[in-house]
Amino acid sequence: MATDSSYTYQRVHGEAGELSDDDEGVGRRAAEDKQRGFEALVWFRRPSVFFLLPVFLLFNLAMGATSMPRTNVLISLICRKILFSAPLGPSGSTEQQLSARHGVGHSMGMNTTSGNYSSIVIGDHNPQCSINTVESATAMLTLWGNLIAGILGAIASPFWGRLSDRYGRVKPLAAASTVILSSEVVVVLIATLPDVISLNWVYLAFILEGFSGSFILIMALASSYAADCTRDSERNVALGWFHGSMFFGMAAGPAFGGYLGMSGGESRPLLIFYTALAMRVVGILFLLFVVPESLPLSLQSQPHPHSPSIRARIFSNPSQKAWTEKAKSANPLRILRIFMPTAERSRRDRGKQWNLIALASVNTIMFGAVMGAMNVMMLYSEFIFGWGNKESGTFLSIINIFRTLATVLILPLAISLSRRFFHQTSTHGFNTLDLLLLRLSILSDLIGYIGYALAPTGALFTVSGAVASLGAIGLATSEASMTKLVGSAKTGELLGALGFLQAMARIVAPTVANLTYSWTVDKAPQVVFWGIAVCFGGAGVVTFLIRPDEAGGAGESEEDEDAVPLQAQKDCC
């Protein structure tokens, strides 16, 4: 990408994960030169979060619109398999036991003789499928599918992050989005040709979703893009917009999908998938041909000219030691070295590293707690308050609207007021304002989940959800704060490592929360919310280990290791 900057940048190689102790004045000039280079570009070639936000909004609306229909596709396909392969009763109908969630425990004769597939609409809600065997089979398929996607996502996310440091942000983002598109295509093909394609092919969709890194990776790459083209003082707001876009998609997507599915006065659930596929294709094309790259070519990590290629390093020596080294290099845990402090670093660098570890811990705890609570909240509200699909949908829409408002409106307003009335002058690096926002968001989550546990009515339960929604600020703030502590050429690696932690939390947290709820639902169903509140309390305690860097050296010196002006190298060498 051409710039009018007087400096050319070159990758300075160092051990992965190290935070440099080089001259911070040089690093700050490098970062300022990069910003001036961006500003000198023609507007349509100048990277900006406003190029990526429409794409991100399209993707999130598509995800929100297909979330419930995708579940209904699985239910209806499993229902066809179970009902029409079951033995017929004396009257020629299939005898099944109704689920307690959909009615009293009595047998119901289904007028579903073998071969009568027209009675089940693929992707729609089918009352005859509300039986225990179908729900149990759907739960098991979803459990294994999410486990496959989660494990593969945890493995793939760090590698996608490293690719974004090597080849820029836009290409890996388009590639990952294409893999997600392929996953949706598999689901659509199964739903369109259920008599031709086996239901078992749905595991291919989960595998592709896992390799894509899912929405966790898309958020990480979008955050990397925002970190590249915003200053430290603007980064919280920029990441807040991306988080707000995700929450808006989760709030408006189901309503948008429902409207599409009933367009024309009849139920057409597959139209939702076709529209979502079109939206994803438009977004990918926009990425490839419109969105400018945020990581300049000279800042993209290039291999040393005398170093062997990856293929050569893999196949050059078939010895046991070589295979051991290959296993180590392929280990996704290796990317977590970016969080690891070393004895060789200066005292200040070690302080930054401990801040990075603490922020990653807080972010992972908050993300895991939210993921763990999602399904339990729906089960709890249906069990305690007798909510149905309408009430549950309204509740989800309300809390996601409040999350959108928190990240898009309240977060920028809080930052602006702080600088105006409290003389918050430090705009570089991780500062006191970031720490205050993080603690307040954790406090709102803590109060909200205690409210969930104590709420005697559905209305107060919803109010508690609105309070807890303010905690969305904490996810955006913690991610923005971490990007201020590393260089641009390591932002993708950092957020890839964070994606790995979040993917693991996506696996562990829902499992623990659902097991806890199942064990305590008879006597004390509120225990799971108390447990999540304790997790937020632990995250709050961790924030007291974080020390803000008011000097600002960590933020604007982000190029100090990864990109050093060549002219500066010549002056010192």
Coordinates of C-alpha atoms in Angstrom, one line a residue:
M1 CA 0.0 0.0 0.0
A2 CA 1.6 3.3 -1.1
T3 CA 2.0 6.0 1.5
D4 CA 3.6 9.5 1.5
S5 CA 5.6 8.7 4.6
S6 CA 9.3 9.5 4.6
Y7 CA 10.1 6.2 6.3
T8 CA 10.0 2.7 5.0
Y9 CA 9.3 0.0 7.5
Q10 CA 11.0 -3.4 7.8
R11 CA 10.3 -6.3 10.0
V12 CA 12.9 -6.7 12.8
H13 CA 12.9 -10.3 13.8
G14 CA 12.8 -11.3 17.4
E15 CA 11.5 -14.2 19.5
A16 CA 7.7 -14.5 19.3
G17 CA 6.0 -13.1 22.2
E18 CA 8.7 -10.7 23.3
L19 CA 8.0 -7.1 24.2
S20 CA 10.9 -5.0 23.1
D21 CA 13.0 -2.7 25.2
D22 CA 14.2 -0.6 22.3
D23 CA 14.2 3.1 22.1
E24 CA 10.5 4.1 22.7
G25 CA 11.0 7.5 20.9
V26 CA 11.9 5.6 17.7
G27 CA 8.8 3.4 18.2
R28 CA 6.6 6.3 18.8
R29 CA 7.8 8.1 15.6
A30 CA 7.2 4.9 13.7
A31 CA 3.6 4.7 14.8
E32 CA 3.0 8.4 14.1
D33 CA 4.6 7.9 10.6
K34 CA 2.2 5.1 10.0
Q35 CA -0.8 7.2 10.9
R36 CA 0.4 10.1 8.7
G37 CA 0.9 7.6 5.9
F38 CA -2.7 6.5 6.2
E39 CA -3.9 10.1 6.3
A40 CA -2.0 10.9 3.1
L41 CA -3.9 8.2 1.1
V42 CA -7.0 8.8 -1.1
W43 CA -10.1 8.3 1.1
F44 CA -11.1 5.0 -0.6
R45 CA -7.6 3.5 -0.1
R46 CA -7.3 4.7 3.5
P47 CA -8.1 1.9 6.1
S48 CA -10.9 2.8 8.4
V49 CA -13.3 0.9 10.7
F50 CA -16.1 2.5 8.7
F51 CA -15.2 0.3 5.7
L52 CA -15.3 -2.9 7.8
L53 CA -18.4 -2.1 9.9
P54 CA -21.0 -2.6 7.1
V55 CA -19.4 -6.0 6.3
F56 CA -19.4 -7.0 10.0
L57 CA -23.0 -5.9 10.4
L58 CA -24.0 -8.0 7.3
F59 CA -22.2 -11.1 8.8
N60 CA -23.8 -10.6 12.2
L61 CA -27.3 -10.1 10.8
A62 CA -26.9 -13.3 8.8
M63 CA -25.7 -15.2 11.9
G64 CA -28.6 -13.9 14.0
A65 CA -31.2 -14.6 11.3
T66 CA -30.1 -18.2 10.8
S67 CA -29.4 -19.1 14.5
M68 CA -32.9 -20.4 15.3
P69 CA -33.8 -21.8 11.8
R70 CA -30.5 -23.7 11.8
T71 CA -31.6 -25.4 15.1
N72 CA -35.0 -26.1 13.6
V73 CA -33.4 -27.7 10.5
L74 CA -31.6 -30.1 12.8
I75 CA -34.8 -30.8 14.8
S76 CA -36.9 -31.4 11.7
L77 CA -34.3 -33.7 10.0
I78 CA -33.9 -35.7 13.2
C79 CA -37.6 -35.8 13.6
R80 CA -38.1 -37.3 10.1
K81 CA -35.5 -39.9 10.8
I82 CA -37.0 -40.9 14.2
L83 CA -40.7 -40.7 13.5
F84 CA -40.7 -42.4 10.1
S85 CA -38.4 -45.1 11.2
A86 CA -40.3 -45.9 14.4
P87 CA -42.7 -48.8 14.5
L88 CA -46.3 -48.0 14.0
G89 CA -48.9 -48.3 16.8
P90 CA -52.1 -50.3 16.6
S91 CA -53.9 -47.5 14.9
G92 CA -51.2 -46.9 12.3
S93 CA -49.7 -44.0 14.1
T94 CA -46.4 -43.5 15.8
E95 CA -46.7 -43.5 19.6
Q96 CA -44.3 -41.1 21.2
Q97 CA -44.0 -39.4 24.6
L98 CA -44.5 -35.7 24.7
S99 CA -41.7 -33.6 26.2
A100 CA -42.5 -32.0 29.6
R101 CA -41.5 -28.6 28.1
H102 CA -44.2 -28.8 25.5
G103 CA -47.0 -30.4 27.3
V104 CA -48.1 -32.8 30.0
G105 CA -46.5 -36.2 30.1
H106 CA -49.0 -38.2 28.1
S107 CA -48.7 -40.2 24.9
M108 CA -49.9 -38.7 21.7
G109 CA -50.6 -40.6 18.6
M110 CA -48.9 -38.8 15.7
N111 CA -50.7 -39.0 12.4
T112 CA -47.4 -39.6 10.7
T113 CA -47.5 -42.8 8.6
S114 CA -44.4 -44.0 7.0
G115 CA -43.4 -42.0 3.9
N116 CA -45.6 -39.0 4.7
Y117 CA -42.8 -36.5 4.8
S118 CA -44.9 -33.5 3.7
S119 CA -46.2 -33.2 7.3
I120 CA -42.8 -31.9 8.5
V121 CA -41.6 -28.6 7.1
I122 CA -37.7 -28.6 7.1
G123 CA -36.4 -25.6 9.1
D124 CA -39.8 -24.7 10.6
H125 CA -41.3 -25.4 14.0
N126 CA -43.2 -28.7 13.8
P127 CA -45.4 -29.5 16.8
Q128 CA -45.3 -33.2 16.1
C129 CA -41.5 -33.1 16.7
S130 CA -41.9 -31.9 20.3
I131 CA -41.1 -35.3 21.8
N132 CA -38.5 -36.5 24.2
T133 CA -36.6 -38.7 21.7
V134 CA -36.3 -35.9 19.2
E135 CA -35.1 -33.4 21.8
S136 CA -32.6 -35.9 23.2
A137 CA -31.2 -36.7 19.8
T138 CA -31.0 -33.0 18.9
A139 CA -29.2 -32.2 22.1
M140 CA -26.6 -34.9 21.6
L141 CA -26.0 -33.9 18.0
T142 CA -25.6 -30.3 19.0
L143 CA -23.4 -31.2 21.9
W144 CA -21.0 -33.2 19.7
G145 CA -21.1 -30.7 16.9
N146 CA -20.3 -27.8 19.2
L147 CA -17.5 -29.8 20.8
I148 CA -16.0 -30.5 17.3
A149 CA -16.3 -26.9 16.3
G150 CA -15.0 -25.6 19.6
I151 CA -11.9 -27.8 19.6
L152 CA -11.1 -27.2 16.0
G153 CA -11.7 -23.5 16.5
A154 CA -9.3 -23.4 19.4
I155 CA -6.6 -25.0 17.3
A156 CA -7.3 -22.9 14.2
S157 CA -7.7 -19.4 15.7
P158 CA -4.0 -18.9 16.6
F159 CA -2.9 -19.9 13.1
W160 CA -5.4 -17.5 11.5
G161 CA -4.0 -14.8 13.8
R162 CA -0.5 -15.5 12.7
L163 CA -1.6 -15.4 9.0
S164 CA -3.1 -12.0 9.6
D165 CA 0.2 -10.7 10.8
R166 CA 1.9 -12.3 7.8
Y167 CA -0.5 -11.4 4.9
G168 CA -2.6 -8.5 6.4
R169 CA -6.0 -8.5 8.0
V170 CA -8.4 -8.4 5.0
K171 CA -7.3 -11.6 3.1
P172 CA -7.5 -13.9 6.2
L173 CA -10.8 -12.3 7.1
A174 CA -12.2 -13.0 3.7
A175 CA -10.8 -16.5 3.7
A176 CA -12.3 -17.3 7.1
S177 CA -15.6 -15.9 6.1
T178 CA -15.6 -18.1 3.0
V179 CA -15.1 -21.2 5.1
I180 CA -18.1 -20.1 7.2
L181 CA -20.0 -19.6 4.0
S182 CA -19.1 -23.2 3.0
S183 CA -20.4 -24.4 6.4
E184 CA -23.8 -22.7 5.7
V185 CA -23.9 -24.1 2.2
V186 CA -23.6 -27.6 3.6
V187 CA -26.5 -27.0 5.9
V188 CA -28.6 -25.6 3.1
L189 CA -27.8 -28.6 0.8
I190 CA -28.8 -31.1 3.6
A191 CA -32.1 -29.1 4.2
T192 CA -32.9 -28.9 0.5
L193 CA -32.1 -32.5 -0.4
P194 CA -32.9 -34.5 2.8
D195 CA -33.7 -37.6 0.9
V196 CA -30.4 -37.5 -1.0
I197 CA -27.9 -36.2 1.5
S198 CA -27.5 -38.0 4.9
L199 CA -28.0 -36.1 8.1
N200 CA -24.5 -37.2 9.1
W201 CA -23.0 -34.7 6.7
V202 CA -24.0 -32.0 9.1
Y203 CA -20.8 -32.8 11.0
L204 CA -19.0 -31.5 8.0
A205 CA -20.7 -28.1 8.6
F206 CA -19.4 -28.2 12.2
I207 CA -15.9 -29.2 11.0
L208 CA -15.8 -26.2 8.6
E209 CA -17.2 -23.9 11.2
G210 CA -14.3 -25.0 13.5
F211 CA -11.7 -24.5 10.9
S212 CA -13.0 -21.0 10.2
G213 CA -12.6 -20.1 13.9
S214 CA -16.3 -19.2 14.0
F215 CA -17.5 -15.8 15.1
I216 CA -14.7 -15.6 17.7
L217 CA -12.1 -15.4 15.0
I218 CA -14.1 -13.0 12.9
M219 CA -14.3 -10.7 15.9
A220 CA -10.5 -11.1 16.6
L221 CA -9.6 -10.2 13.0
A222 CA -11.9 -7.3 13.0
S223 CA -10.4 -6.1 16.2
S224 CA -6.9 -6.4 14.7
Y225 CA -8.0 -4.3 11.8
A226 CA -9.4 -1.6 14.1
A227 CA -6.2 -1.7 16.2
D228 CA -4.1 -1.1 13.0
C229 CA -6.0 2.0 11.8
T230 CA -6.9 3.8 15.1
R231 CA -4.9 5.6 17.7
D232 CA -4.8 4.4 21.3
S233 CA -7.3 7.2 22.3
E234 CA -9.8 6.0 19.8
R235 CA -9.4 2.2 20.1
N236 CA -11.9 1.5 22.9
V237 CA -14.6 3.3 20.9
A238 CA -13.7 1.5 17.6
L239 CA -13.8 -2.0 19.2
G240 CA -17.0 -1.0 21.0
W241 CA -18.6 -0.4 17.6
F242 CA -17.6 -3.9 16.4
H243 CA -19.0 -5.4 19.6
G244 CA -22.2 -3.3 19.3
S245 CA -22.6 -4.5 15.7
M246 CA -22.4 -8.1 16.9
F247 CA -25.0 -7.5 19.6
F248 CA -27.2 -5.7 17.2
G249 CA -27.1 -8.6 14.8
M250 CA -28.0 -10.9 17.7
A251 CA -31.0 -8.7 18.6
A252 CA -32.3 -7.8 15.1
G253 CA -31.2 -10.9 13.3
P254 CA -33.9 -13.2 14.6
A255 CA -36.7 -10.7 13.9
F256 CA -35.3 -10.1 10.4
G257 CA -35.1 -13.9 9.8
G258 CA -38.7 -14.3 11.1
Y259 CA -40.0 -11.6 8.8
L260 CA -38.2 -13.2 5.8
G261 CA -39.5 -16.7 6.7
M262 CA -43.1 -15.6 6.7
S263 CA -42.9 -13.3 3.7
G264 CA -45.7 -13.9 1.2
G265 CA -48.0 -15.1 3.9
E266 CA -46.6 -18.6 4.1
S267 CA -43.7 -20.3 6.0
R268 CA -40.5 -20.4 3.9
P269 CA -37.7 -21.0 6.3
L270 CA -35.1 -21.9 3.6
L271 CA -35.5 -18.4 2.2
I272 CA -33.8 -17.2 5.4
F273 CA -30.7 -19.3 4.6
Y274 CA -30.6 -18.2 0.9
T275 CA -30.8 -14.6 2.0
A276 CA -28.1 -15.1 4.6
L277 CA -25.8 -16.8 2.0
A278 CA -26.3 -13.8 -0.3
M279 CA -25.4 -11.4 2.5
R280 CA -22.2 -13.4 3.3
V281 CA -21.2 -13.4 -0.4
V282 CA -21.8 -9.6 -0.7
G283 CA -19.7 -9.2 2.5
I284 CA -16.8 -11.3 1.2
L285 CA -16.8 -9.5 -2.2
F286 CA -16.8 -6.2 -0.4
L287 CA -13.8 -7.4 1.7
L288 CA -11.9 -8.4 -1.4
F289 CA -12.6 -5.5 -3.6
V290 CA -13.5 -2.5 -1.4
V291 CA -12.1 -2.7 2.1
P292 CA -8.4 -1.4 2.1
E293 CA -5.7 -3.3 3.9
S294 CA -4.9 -1.9 7.4
L295 CA -1.5 -3.5 7.8
P296 CA 1.0 -1.9 5.3
L297 CA 2.9 -4.4 3.2
S298 CA 6.2 -3.3 4.8
L299 CA 4.8 -4.1 8.2
Q300 CA 3.6 -7.6 7.2
S301 CA 5.9 -10.2 8.6
Q302 CA 8.2 -11.5 5.9
P303 CA 10.6 -14.5 6.2
H304 CA 14.3 -13.8 6.3
P305 CA 15.8 -14.2 2.8
H306 CA 18.3 -16.7 4.0
S307 CA 15.9 -18.7 6.2
P308 CA 14.6 -22.0 4.9
S309 CA 11.0 -22.3 3.7
I310 CA 8.3 -23.9 5.8
R311 CA 8.3 -26.9 3.4
A312 CA 12.1 -27.2 3.7
R313 CA 12.0 -27.1 7.4
I314 CA 9.4 -29.8 7.6
F315 CA 11.0 -32.3 5.2
S316 CA 14.7 -31.5 5.3
N317 CA 15.5 -33.9 8.2
P318 CA 13.4 -37.0 8.9
S319 CA 15.2 -37.6 12.2
Q320 CA 13.3 -38.1 15.5
K321 CA 14.5 -34.7 16.7
A322 CA 13.2 -33.0 13.6
W323 CA 9.8 -34.5 14.1
T324 CA 9.9 -33.4 17.7
E325 CA 10.6 -29.9 16.6
K326 CA 7.8 -30.1 14.0
A327 CA 5.3 -31.2 16.7
K328 CA 6.4 -28.3 18.9
S329 CA 6.0 -25.8 16.1
A330 CA 2.5 -27.2 15.2
N331 CA 1.3 -27.0 18.8
P332 CA -1.4 -24.3 19.1
L333 CA -0.4 -23.7 22.7
R334 CA 2.9 -22.4 21.4
I335 CA 1.2 -19.1 20.4
L336 CA 0.4 -18.5 24.1
R337 CA 4.1 -17.6 24.5
I338 CA 3.0 -14.0 23.7
F339 CA 1.6 -13.9 27.3
M340 CA 4.7 -15.5 28.9
P341 CA 7.1 -13.2 30.8
T342 CA 10.9 -13.9 30.6
A343 CA 13.7 -13.0 33.0
E344 CA 15.7 -11.2 30.2
R345 CA 13.2 -8.4 29.8
S346 CA 13.4 -5.1 31.6
R347 CA 11.3 -4.3 34.6
R348 CA 9.0 -2.1 32.6
D349 CA 8.5 -4.8 29.9
R350 CA 7.8 -7.4 32.5
G351 CA 5.1 -5.0 33.9
K352 CA 3.5 -4.8 30.5
Q353 CA 3.6 -8.6 30.2
W354 CA 1.9 -9.1 33.5
N355 CA -0.7 -6.5 32.5
L356 CA -1.3 -8.5 29.3
I357 CA -1.7 -11.8 31.3
A358 CA -4.2 -10.1 33.7
L359 CA -6.2 -8.5 30.9
A360 CA -6.4 -11.8 29.0
S361 CA -7.5 -13.6 32.2
V362 CA -10.3 -11.0 32.8
N363 CA -11.4 -11.2 29.2
T364 CA -11.5 -15.0 29.1
I365 CA -13.4 -15.1 32.4
M366 CA -16.0 -12.6 31.2
F367 CA -16.4 -14.3 27.8
G368 CA -16.7 -17.7 29.4
A369 CA -19.3 -16.5 32.0
V370 CA -21.5 -15.0 29.3
M371 CA -21.2 -18.1 27.1
G372 CA -21.9 -20.4 30.0
A373 CA -25.0 -18.5 31.1
M374 CA -26.8 -18.2 27.7
N375 CA -28.4 -21.6 27.6
V376 CA -29.0 -21.8 31.3
M377 CA -30.8 -18.5 31.3
M378 CA -33.4 -19.8 28.8
L379 CA -33.9 -23.1 30.7
Y380 CA -34.2 -21.3 34.1
S381 CA -36.7 -18.7 32.8
E382 CA -38.9 -21.4 31.2
F383 CA -38.7 -23.5 34.4
I384 CA -39.2 -20.7 37.0
F385 CA -41.4 -18.2 35.2
G386 CA -43.1 -20.4 32.6
W387 CA -41.8 -18.4 29.6
G388 CA -42.4 -19.6 26.1
N389 CA -40.7 -18.8 22.8
K390 CA -42.2 -15.4 22.7
E391 CA -41.1 -14.3 26.1
S392 CA -37.6 -15.8 25.7
G393 CA -37.2 -14.1 22.3
T394 CA -38.3 -10.7 23.8
F395 CA -35.8 -11.2 26.7
L396 CA -32.9 -11.9 24.3
S397 CA -33.8 -8.9 22.1
I398 CA -33.9 -6.6 25.2
I399 CA -30.5 -7.6 26.6
N400 CA -28.8 -7.5 23.2
I401 CA -30.3 -4.0 22.5
F402 CA -28.9 -2.9 25.9
R403 CA -25.5 -4.4 25.0
T404 CA -25.6 -2.5 21.7
L405 CA -26.4 0.7 23.5
A406 CA -23.6 0.1 26.1
T407 CA -20.9 -0.4 23.5
V408 CA -22.0 2.1 20.8
L409 CA -23.4 4.9 22.9
I410 CA -22.5 4.6 26.6
L411 CA -18.8 3.7 26.1
P412 CA -18.0 6.7 23.7
L413 CA -20.0 9.0 26.0
A414 CA -18.2 7.9 29.1
I415 CA -14.8 8.4 27.5
S416 CA -15.7 11.8 26.2
L417 CA -17.1 13.0 29.5
S418 CA -14.1 11.7 31.4
R419 CA -11.7 13.7 29.2
R420 CA -13.9 16.8 29.4
F421 CA -14.7 16.9 33.1
F422 CA -12.1 14.8 34.8
H423 CA -9.1 16.1 32.8
Q424 CA -8.2 12.6 31.6
T425 CA -5.2 13.8 29.4
S426 CA -3.4 10.5 28.9
T427 CA -4.4 9.2 25.4
H428 CA -1.5 6.8 24.9
G429 CA -1.2 3.3 26.2
F430 CA -3.3 1.6 28.8
N431 CA -4.5 4.2 31.2
T432 CA -6.6 4.7 34.4
L433 CA -9.8 5.3 32.4
D434 CA -9.5 1.9 30.7
L435 CA -9.0 0.3 34.1
L436 CA -12.0 2.2 35.6
L437 CA -14.3 1.2 32.7
L438 CA -13.2 -2.4 33.1
R439 CA -14.0 -2.5 36.8
L440 CA -17.3 -0.8 36.4
S441 CA -18.4 -3.3 33.7
I442 CA -17.4 -6.2 35.9
L443 CA -19.4 -4.6 38.7
S444 CA -22.5 -4.3 36.5
D445 CA -22.1 -8.0 35.5
L446 CA -21.7 -9.0 39.2
I447 CA -24.9 -7.0 40.2
G448 CA -26.8 -8.4 37.2
Y449 CA -26.1 -12.1 37.9
I450 CA -26.9 -11.7 41.6
G451 CA -30.1 -10.1 40.3
Y452 CA -30.7 -13.2 38.2
A453 CA -30.4 -15.4 41.3
L454 CA -32.7 -13.3 43.4
A455 CA -35.3 -12.1 40.9
P456 CA -38.8 -13.4 42.0
T457 CA -40.5 -12.3 38.7
G458 CA -39.8 -12.3 35.0
A459 CA -39.8 -8.5 34.9
L460 CA -37.0 -8.2 37.5
F461 CA -35.2 -11.0 35.8
T462 CA -35.2 -8.9 32.6
V463 CA -34.1 -5.8 34.6
S464 CA -31.2 -7.8 35.9
G465 CA -30.3 -8.7 32.3
A466 CA -30.3 -5.1 31.3
V467 CA -27.9 -4.2 34.2
A468 CA -25.6 -7.1 33.3
S469 CA -25.6 -6.0 29.6
L470 CA -23.4 -3.0 30.6
G471 CA -20.7 -5.6 31.1
A472 CA -20.3 -5.7 27.3
I473 CA -18.1 -2.7 27.7
G474 CA -15.6 -4.8 29.6
L475 CA -15.0 -7.2 26.6
A476 CA -14.3 -4.3 24.2
T477 CA -12.2 -2.4 26.8
S478 CA -10.0 -5.4 27.7
E479 CA -9.4 -6.3 24.1
A480 CA -8.5 -2.7 23.2
S481 CA -6.2 -2.4 26.2
M482 CA -4.3 -5.5 25.2
T483 CA -3.7 -4.2 21.6
K484 CA -2.1 -1.1 23.2
L485 CA 0.6 -3.3 24.8
V486 CA 1.9 -5.0 21.7
G487 CA 3.1 -3.9 18.3
S488 CA 0.9 -3.8 15.2
A489 CA 2.8 -6.7 13.6
K490 CA 1.8 -8.9 16.7
T491 CA -1.8 -7.8 17.1
G492 CA -3.1 -10.7 15.0
E493 CA -1.0 -13.1 17.0
L494 CA -2.2 -11.6 20.2
L495 CA -5.9 -11.7 19.3
G496 CA -5.4 -15.2 17.8
A497 CA -4.1 -16.4 21.1
L498 CA -7.0 -14.6 22.8
G499 CA -9.3 -16.4 20.3
F500 CA -7.8 -19.7 21.4
L501 CA -8.6 -18.9 25.1
Q502 CA -12.1 -17.8 24.2
A503 CA -12.7 -21.0 22.1
M504 CA -11.6 -23.1 25.1
A505 CA -13.9 -21.1 27.3
R506 CA -16.7 -21.7 24.8
I507 CA -16.2 -25.4 25.3
V508 CA -15.7 -25.5 29.1
A509 CA -18.0 -22.8 30.4
P510 CA -21.3 -24.1 28.9
T511 CA -20.5 -27.7 29.9
V512 CA -19.8 -26.7 33.6
A513 CA -22.8 -24.4 33.7
N514 CA -25.2 -26.9 32.2
L515 CA -23.9 -29.7 34.5
T516 CA -24.2 -27.5 37.5
Y517 CA -27.8 -26.5 36.6
S518 CA -28.8 -30.1 36.0
W519 CA -27.4 -31.2 39.4
T520 CA -29.1 -28.4 41.3
V521 CA -32.3 -27.7 39.4
D522 CA -34.5 -29.7 41.8
K523 CA -33.4 -28.0 45.0
A524 CA -31.6 -24.7 44.2
P525 CA -31.7 -23.8 40.5
Q526 CA -30.2 -20.3 41.3
V527 CA -26.8 -21.8 42.3
V528 CA -25.5 -21.5 38.7
F529 CA -26.0 -17.7 38.8
W530 CA -24.3 -17.4 42.1
G531 CA -21.4 -19.4 40.7
I532 CA -21.1 -17.1 37.7
A533 CA -21.3 -14.1 40.0
V534 CA -18.3 -15.5 41.9
C535 CA -16.4 -15.8 38.6
F536 CA -17.0 -12.1 37.9
G537 CA -15.9 -11.3 41.5
G538 CA -12.7 -13.2 40.7
A539 CA -12.2 -11.2 37.5
G540 CA -12.7 -8.0 39.6
V541 CA -9.9 -9.1 42.0
V542 CA -7.6 -9.7 39.0
T543 CA -8.0 -6.1 37.9
F544 CA -6.2 -5.0 41.0
L545 CA -3.1 -6.7 39.7
I546 CA -3.1 -4.4 36.6
R547 CA -1.1 -1.2 36.7
P548 CA -2.0 1.5 34.1
D549 CA 0.9 2.9 32.0
E550 CA 0.2 6.6 32.2
A551 CA 3.5 7.4 30.5
G552 CA 2.1 6.1 27.3
G553 CA 5.1 4.3 26.2
A554 CA 3.4 1.0 25.7
G555 CA 0.8 2.3 23.3
E556 CA 2.4 4.5 20.7
S557 CA 5.6 2.5 20.9
E558 CA 3.8 -0.4 19.4
E559 CA 6.2 -0.5 16.5
D560 CA 9.3 -0.6 18.6
E561 CA 10.1 -4.2 17.9
D562 CA 8.2 -5.1 14.8
A563 CA 8.8 -2.1 12.6
V564 CA 11.7 0.2 12.9
P565 CA 12.4 3.0 10.4
L566 CA 15.2 2.0 8.0
Q567 CA 16.6 5.6 8.3
A568 CA 16.9 5.1 12.0
Q569 CA 18.7 1.8 11.5
K570 CA 21.2 3.6 9.2
D571 CA 21.7 6.4 11.7
C572 CA 22.6 4.0 14.5
C573 CA 24.5 1.5 12.4

